[in-house]
Amino acid sequence: MAITAEQTLAFIRDFGDVIATNKDFLTQLDSDIGDGDHGINMNRGMRAVLAKLDSTNPPDISAIYRTTAMTLISTVGGASGPLYGTLFLQLGTATQGKAEISAKEWSEALTAAVHAVEARGKATLEDKTMIDALEPAITALSEAVADGADLEAALARAESSAEQGMKATIPLVARRGRASYLGERSAGHQDPGATSSWLLMGAAHRAFGNGTS
Ligand code: ADP
Ligand code: MG
């Protein structure tokens, strides 16, 4: 079973939908340790992405990711815009010229994309950022693929590892981004970007797995 362009569109649409549904929650989390705009930023960006996808109808998987990236970069002012933009841009590069994506190719593309976000934002594991959800997700995904798991099982493991990574941000002291200005006071709160990254892994699971989308 391989991932199609249609499923790629479903993935982006699902992410836009869960961002909209969780907008106030993400903003609440960002009010605790940031400036209270993460849900607003991401929702503004994803509304613009969905409108752009509808109006331009990108021809293939790579173009869907590149359109998503460019729209996020141009519409989201906060740190998260360029970082998610980098993630989707690298997904576009990694999927260039491919009509369908195998489980192994998805794992490799997402791994390259997360590494690009790390290079861009200079965050590593336990800095209390989106990397704390994304890095466990790519580790789980590549281990599952190496174990010979099917795509559905690999995506499920990636989602639950992202969830664990997100929850593990609660006790951490932030070392990157706006929350790092709070120092020790950032401990005891879940990171908003790790939360939106967990939602992203859920969207991939639903769109690319055997499930609903
Ligand atoms: P801003 O902090 O500019 O207001 P947002 O509120 O939209 O932007 O996003 C905040 C989230 O961005 C944080 O919760 C964190 O997960 C993520 N983030 C911030 N800086 C970095 C970084 N250098 N690397 C990775 N993620 C980061
Ligand atoms: Mg913010």
Short mmCIF file of C-alpha atoms and ligand atoms in Angstrom, two decimals:
data_model
loop_
_atom_site.label_atom_id
_atom_site.label_comp_id
_atom_site.label_asym_id
_atom_site.label_seq_id
_atom_site.Cartn_x
_atom_site.Cartn_y
_atom_site.Cartn_z
CA MET A 1 0.00 0.00 0.00
CA ALA A 2 1.44 3.33 -1.08
CA ILE A 3 0.45 6.91 -0.32
CA THR A 4 -1.23 8.76 -3.21
CA ALA A 5 -1.58 12.47 -4.06
CA GLU A 6 -5.23 12.22 -3.03
CA GLN A 7 -4.22 10.93 0.41
CA THR A 8 -1.60 13.68 0.64
CA LEU A 9 -4.35 16.27 0.12
CA ALA A 10 -6.46 14.46 2.74
CA PHE A 11 -3.49 14.66 5.14
CA ILE A 12 -3.14 18.43 4.75
CA ARG A 13 -6.91 18.95 4.98
CA ASP A 14 -7.12 16.80 8.11
CA PHE A 15 -4.26 18.77 9.69
CA GLY A 16 -6.11 22.01 8.85
CA ASP A 17 -9.28 20.62 10.42
CA VAL A 18 -7.65 19.44 13.67
CA ILE A 19 -5.78 22.74 13.96
CA ALA A 20 -9.12 24.55 13.65
CA THR A 21 -10.74 22.25 16.23
CA ASN A 22 -7.81 22.68 18.64
CA LYS A 23 -7.13 26.35 17.99
CA ASP A 24 -8.24 27.55 21.43
CA PHE A 25 -6.42 24.69 23.19
CA LEU A 26 -3.14 25.49 21.37
CA THR A 27 -3.56 29.15 22.14
CA GLN A 28 -4.24 28.36 25.81
CA LEU A 29 -1.03 26.29 25.99
CA ASP A 30 0.89 29.15 24.38
CA SER A 31 -0.65 31.63 26.86
CA ASP A 32 0.91 29.61 29.67
CA ILE A 33 4.51 29.72 28.38
CA GLY A 34 4.49 32.01 25.33
CA ASP A 35 2.49 34.86 23.85
CA GLY A 36 -0.80 33.04 23.35
CA ASP A 37 -0.87 32.96 19.57
CA HIS A 38 0.11 29.43 18.49
CA GLY A 39 -3.44 28.30 17.72
CA ILE A 40 -4.20 31.61 15.99
CA ASN A 41 -0.96 31.42 13.96
CA MET A 42 -1.42 27.84 12.86
CA ASN A 43 -5.11 28.27 12.10
CA ARG A 44 -4.48 31.39 10.02
CA GLY A 45 -1.74 29.51 8.14
CA MET A 46 -3.75 26.35 7.53
CA ARG A 47 -6.88 28.27 6.42
CA ALA A 48 -4.66 29.99 3.83
CA VAL A 49 -3.09 26.64 2.84
CA LEU A 50 -6.47 24.98 2.25
CA ALA A 51 -7.67 27.97 0.20
CA LYS A 52 -4.45 27.92 -1.85
CA LEU A 53 -4.70 24.18 -2.50
CA ASP A 54 -8.31 24.63 -3.64
CA SER A 55 -7.46 27.51 -5.99
CA THR A 56 -4.22 26.13 -7.50
CA ASN A 57 -4.90 22.38 -7.55
CA PRO A 58 -1.22 21.28 -7.38
CA PRO A 59 -0.48 18.45 -9.84
CA ASP A 60 1.42 16.00 -7.64
CA ILE A 61 2.53 15.09 -4.11
CA SER A 62 5.64 17.24 -4.15
CA ALA A 63 3.71 20.28 -5.37
CA ILE A 64 1.08 19.82 -2.63
CA TYR A 65 3.83 19.95 0.02
CA ARG A 66 5.61 22.88 -1.61
CA THR A 67 2.38 24.89 -1.84
CA THR A 68 1.68 24.12 1.83
CA ALA A 69 5.19 25.21 2.80
CA MET A 70 5.23 28.47 0.85
CA THR A 71 1.77 29.45 2.14
CA LEU A 72 2.71 28.76 5.78
CA ILE A 73 5.94 30.71 5.42
CA SER A 74 4.14 33.71 3.94
CA THR A 75 1.13 33.75 6.31
CA VAL A 76 2.41 32.70 9.75
CA GLY A 77 4.38 35.35 11.61
CA GLY A 78 5.48 33.31 14.64
CA ALA A 79 8.38 30.89 14.98
CA SER A 80 6.11 28.03 14.00
CA GLY A 81 5.47 29.33 10.45
CA PRO A 82 9.04 29.07 9.12
CA LEU A 83 9.57 25.81 11.08
CA TYR A 84 6.48 24.03 9.73
CA GLY A 85 7.29 25.68 6.39
CA THR A 86 10.72 24.03 6.48
CA LEU A 87 9.14 20.67 7.34
CA PHE A 88 6.72 20.77 4.40
CA LEU A 89 9.34 22.18 2.02
CA GLN A 90 11.64 19.26 2.76
CA LEU A 91 8.72 16.83 2.32
CA GLY A 92 8.28 18.43 -1.12
CA THR A 93 11.96 17.92 -1.95
CA ALA A 94 12.00 14.33 -0.71
CA THR A 95 8.91 13.39 -2.73
CA GLN A 96 9.97 15.14 -5.95
CA GLY A 97 9.00 13.16 -9.07
CA LYS A 98 7.15 10.44 -7.13
CA ALA A 99 3.57 9.54 -8.06
CA GLU A 100 3.16 7.40 -4.90
CA ILE A 101 5.09 7.06 -1.63
CA SER A 102 5.85 3.73 0.04
CA ALA A 103 6.02 3.33 3.84
CA LYS A 104 9.82 3.38 3.64
CA GLU A 105 9.80 6.50 1.45
CA TRP A 106 7.40 8.25 3.86
CA SER A 107 9.66 7.36 6.77
CA GLU A 108 12.73 8.68 4.92
CA ALA A 109 10.95 11.84 3.75
CA LEU A 110 9.62 12.68 7.23
CA THR A 111 13.02 11.96 8.78
CA ALA A 112 14.71 14.36 6.36
CA ALA A 113 11.99 16.94 7.06
CA VAL A 114 12.39 16.75 10.84
CA HIS A 115 16.17 17.01 10.48
CA ALA A 116 15.65 20.14 8.35
CA VAL A 117 13.51 21.66 11.15
CA GLU A 118 16.27 20.83 13.65
CA ALA A 119 18.87 22.46 11.41
CA ARG A 120 16.69 25.55 10.99
CA GLY A 121 15.64 26.01 14.63
CA LYS A 122 18.73 24.52 16.31
CA ALA A 123 16.51 22.62 18.76
CA THR A 124 17.28 19.08 19.91
CA LEU A 125 15.40 16.59 22.04
CA GLU A 126 14.28 17.93 25.44
CA ASP A 127 14.53 21.60 24.50
CA LYS A 128 10.71 21.67 24.98
CA THR A 129 9.76 22.29 21.34
CA MET A 130 7.94 20.59 18.48
CA ILE A 131 11.08 18.44 18.08
CA ASP A 132 10.07 16.56 21.26
CA ALA A 133 7.04 15.19 19.40
CA LEU A 134 8.60 14.92 15.93
CA GLU A 135 11.86 13.18 16.81
CA PRO A 136 10.20 10.24 18.68
CA ALA A 137 7.74 9.98 15.77
CA ILE A 138 10.47 9.53 13.15
CA THR A 139 12.36 7.09 15.38
CA ALA A 140 9.21 4.98 15.83
CA LEU A 141 8.36 5.22 12.15
CA SER A 142 11.78 4.11 10.93
CA GLU A 143 11.95 1.29 13.51
CA ALA A 144 8.50 0.08 12.51
CA VAL A 145 9.43 0.12 8.82
CA ALA A 146 12.70 -1.72 9.58
CA ASP A 147 10.67 -4.32 11.54
CA GLY A 148 8.56 -4.89 8.43
CA ALA A 149 5.42 -3.36 9.96
CA ASP A 150 2.77 -2.27 7.48
CA LEU A 151 2.06 1.41 6.90
CA GLU A 152 -0.98 1.49 9.21
CA ALA A 153 0.97 0.01 12.13
CA ALA A 154 3.98 2.27 11.48
CA LEU A 155 1.78 5.39 11.41
CA ALA A 156 0.01 4.33 14.61
CA ARG A 157 3.35 3.89 16.38
CA ALA A 158 4.55 7.27 15.11
CA GLU A 159 1.39 8.97 16.42
CA SER A 160 1.59 7.40 19.86
CA SER A 161 5.32 8.16 20.15
CA ALA A 162 4.59 11.80 19.25
CA GLU A 163 1.92 11.84 21.98
CA GLN A 164 4.36 10.48 24.56
CA GLY A 165 6.98 13.01 23.45
CA MET A 166 4.43 15.81 23.74
CA LYS A 167 3.46 14.77 27.26
CA ALA A 168 7.14 14.47 28.19
CA THR A 169 7.54 18.21 27.47
CA ILE A 170 5.46 19.05 30.59
CA PRO A 171 8.27 18.87 33.18
CA LEU A 172 10.96 20.27 30.87
CA VAL A 173 12.54 23.71 31.13
CA ALA A 174 12.46 25.35 27.68
CA ARG A 175 15.79 25.97 25.99
CA ARG A 176 14.52 27.29 22.63
CA GLY A 177 11.85 29.70 21.47
CA ARG A 178 9.85 32.24 23.45
CA ALA A 179 9.19 29.83 26.35
CA SER A 180 12.95 29.78 27.10
CA TYR A 181 12.65 33.42 28.32
CA LEU A 182 10.68 32.03 31.29
CA GLY A 183 13.50 29.75 32.40
CA GLU A 184 12.43 27.44 35.25
CA ARG A 185 8.90 28.87 35.14
CA SER A 186 8.36 27.11 31.80
CA ALA A 187 8.36 23.74 33.63
CA GLY A 188 4.94 22.23 34.39
CA HIS A 189 3.35 23.19 31.07
CA GLN A 190 2.89 21.24 27.84
CA ASP A 191 4.63 22.76 24.82
CA PRO A 192 2.18 24.15 22.24
CA GLY A 193 4.36 23.32 19.21
CA ALA A 194 4.86 19.73 20.39
CA THR A 195 1.06 19.56 20.67
CA SER A 196 0.47 20.75 17.08
CA SER A 197 3.15 18.29 15.90
CA TRP A 198 1.30 15.46 17.64
CA LEU A 199 -1.86 16.59 15.79
CA LEU A 200 0.18 16.45 12.56
CA MET A 201 1.16 12.82 13.21
CA GLY A 202 -2.50 12.00 13.93
CA ALA A 203 -3.50 13.54 10.60
CA ALA A 204 -0.87 11.43 8.78
CA HIS A 205 -2.14 8.31 10.53
CA ARG A 206 -5.77 8.96 9.55
CA ALA A 207 -4.99 9.98 5.96
CA PHE A 208 -2.35 7.38 5.10
CA GLY A 209 -3.48 4.44 7.27
CA ASN A 210 -6.42 2.08 6.79
CA GLY A 211 -8.66 4.37 8.77
CA THR A 212 -11.10 7.09 8.01
CA SER A 213 -9.93 9.65 5.47
P1 ADP B 1 6.04 32.30 18.61
O1 ADP B 1 6.83 31.58 19.67
O2 ADP B 1 6.89 33.10 17.69
O3 ADP B 1 4.89 33.05 19.20
P2 ADP B 1 4.23 30.14 17.96
O4 ADP B 1 3.54 30.50 19.22
O5 ADP B 1 3.38 29.99 16.75
O6 ADP B 1 5.42 31.14 17.66
O7 ADP B 1 4.98 28.72 18.16
C1 ADP B 1 5.59 28.38 19.37
C2 ADP B 1 6.15 26.98 19.25
O8 ADP B 1 7.20 26.96 18.30
C3 ADP B 1 6.77 26.47 20.53
O9 ADP B 1 5.80 25.87 21.36
C4 ADP B 1 7.82 25.49 20.06
O10 ADP B 1 7.30 24.16 19.98
C5 ADP B 1 8.12 25.95 18.66
N1 ADP B 1 9.48 26.48 18.57
C6 ADP B 1 9.90 27.71 18.94
N2 ADP B 1 11.23 27.85 18.68
C7 ADP B 1 11.64 26.67 18.14
C8 ADP B 1 12.88 26.16 17.65
N3 ADP B 1 13.99 26.92 17.67
N4 ADP B 1 12.91 24.89 17.17
C9 ADP B 1 11.79 24.13 17.14
N5 ADP B 1 10.60 24.56 17.58
C10 ADP B 1 10.52 25.80 18.08
MG MG B 2 3.41 32.17 20.34
#
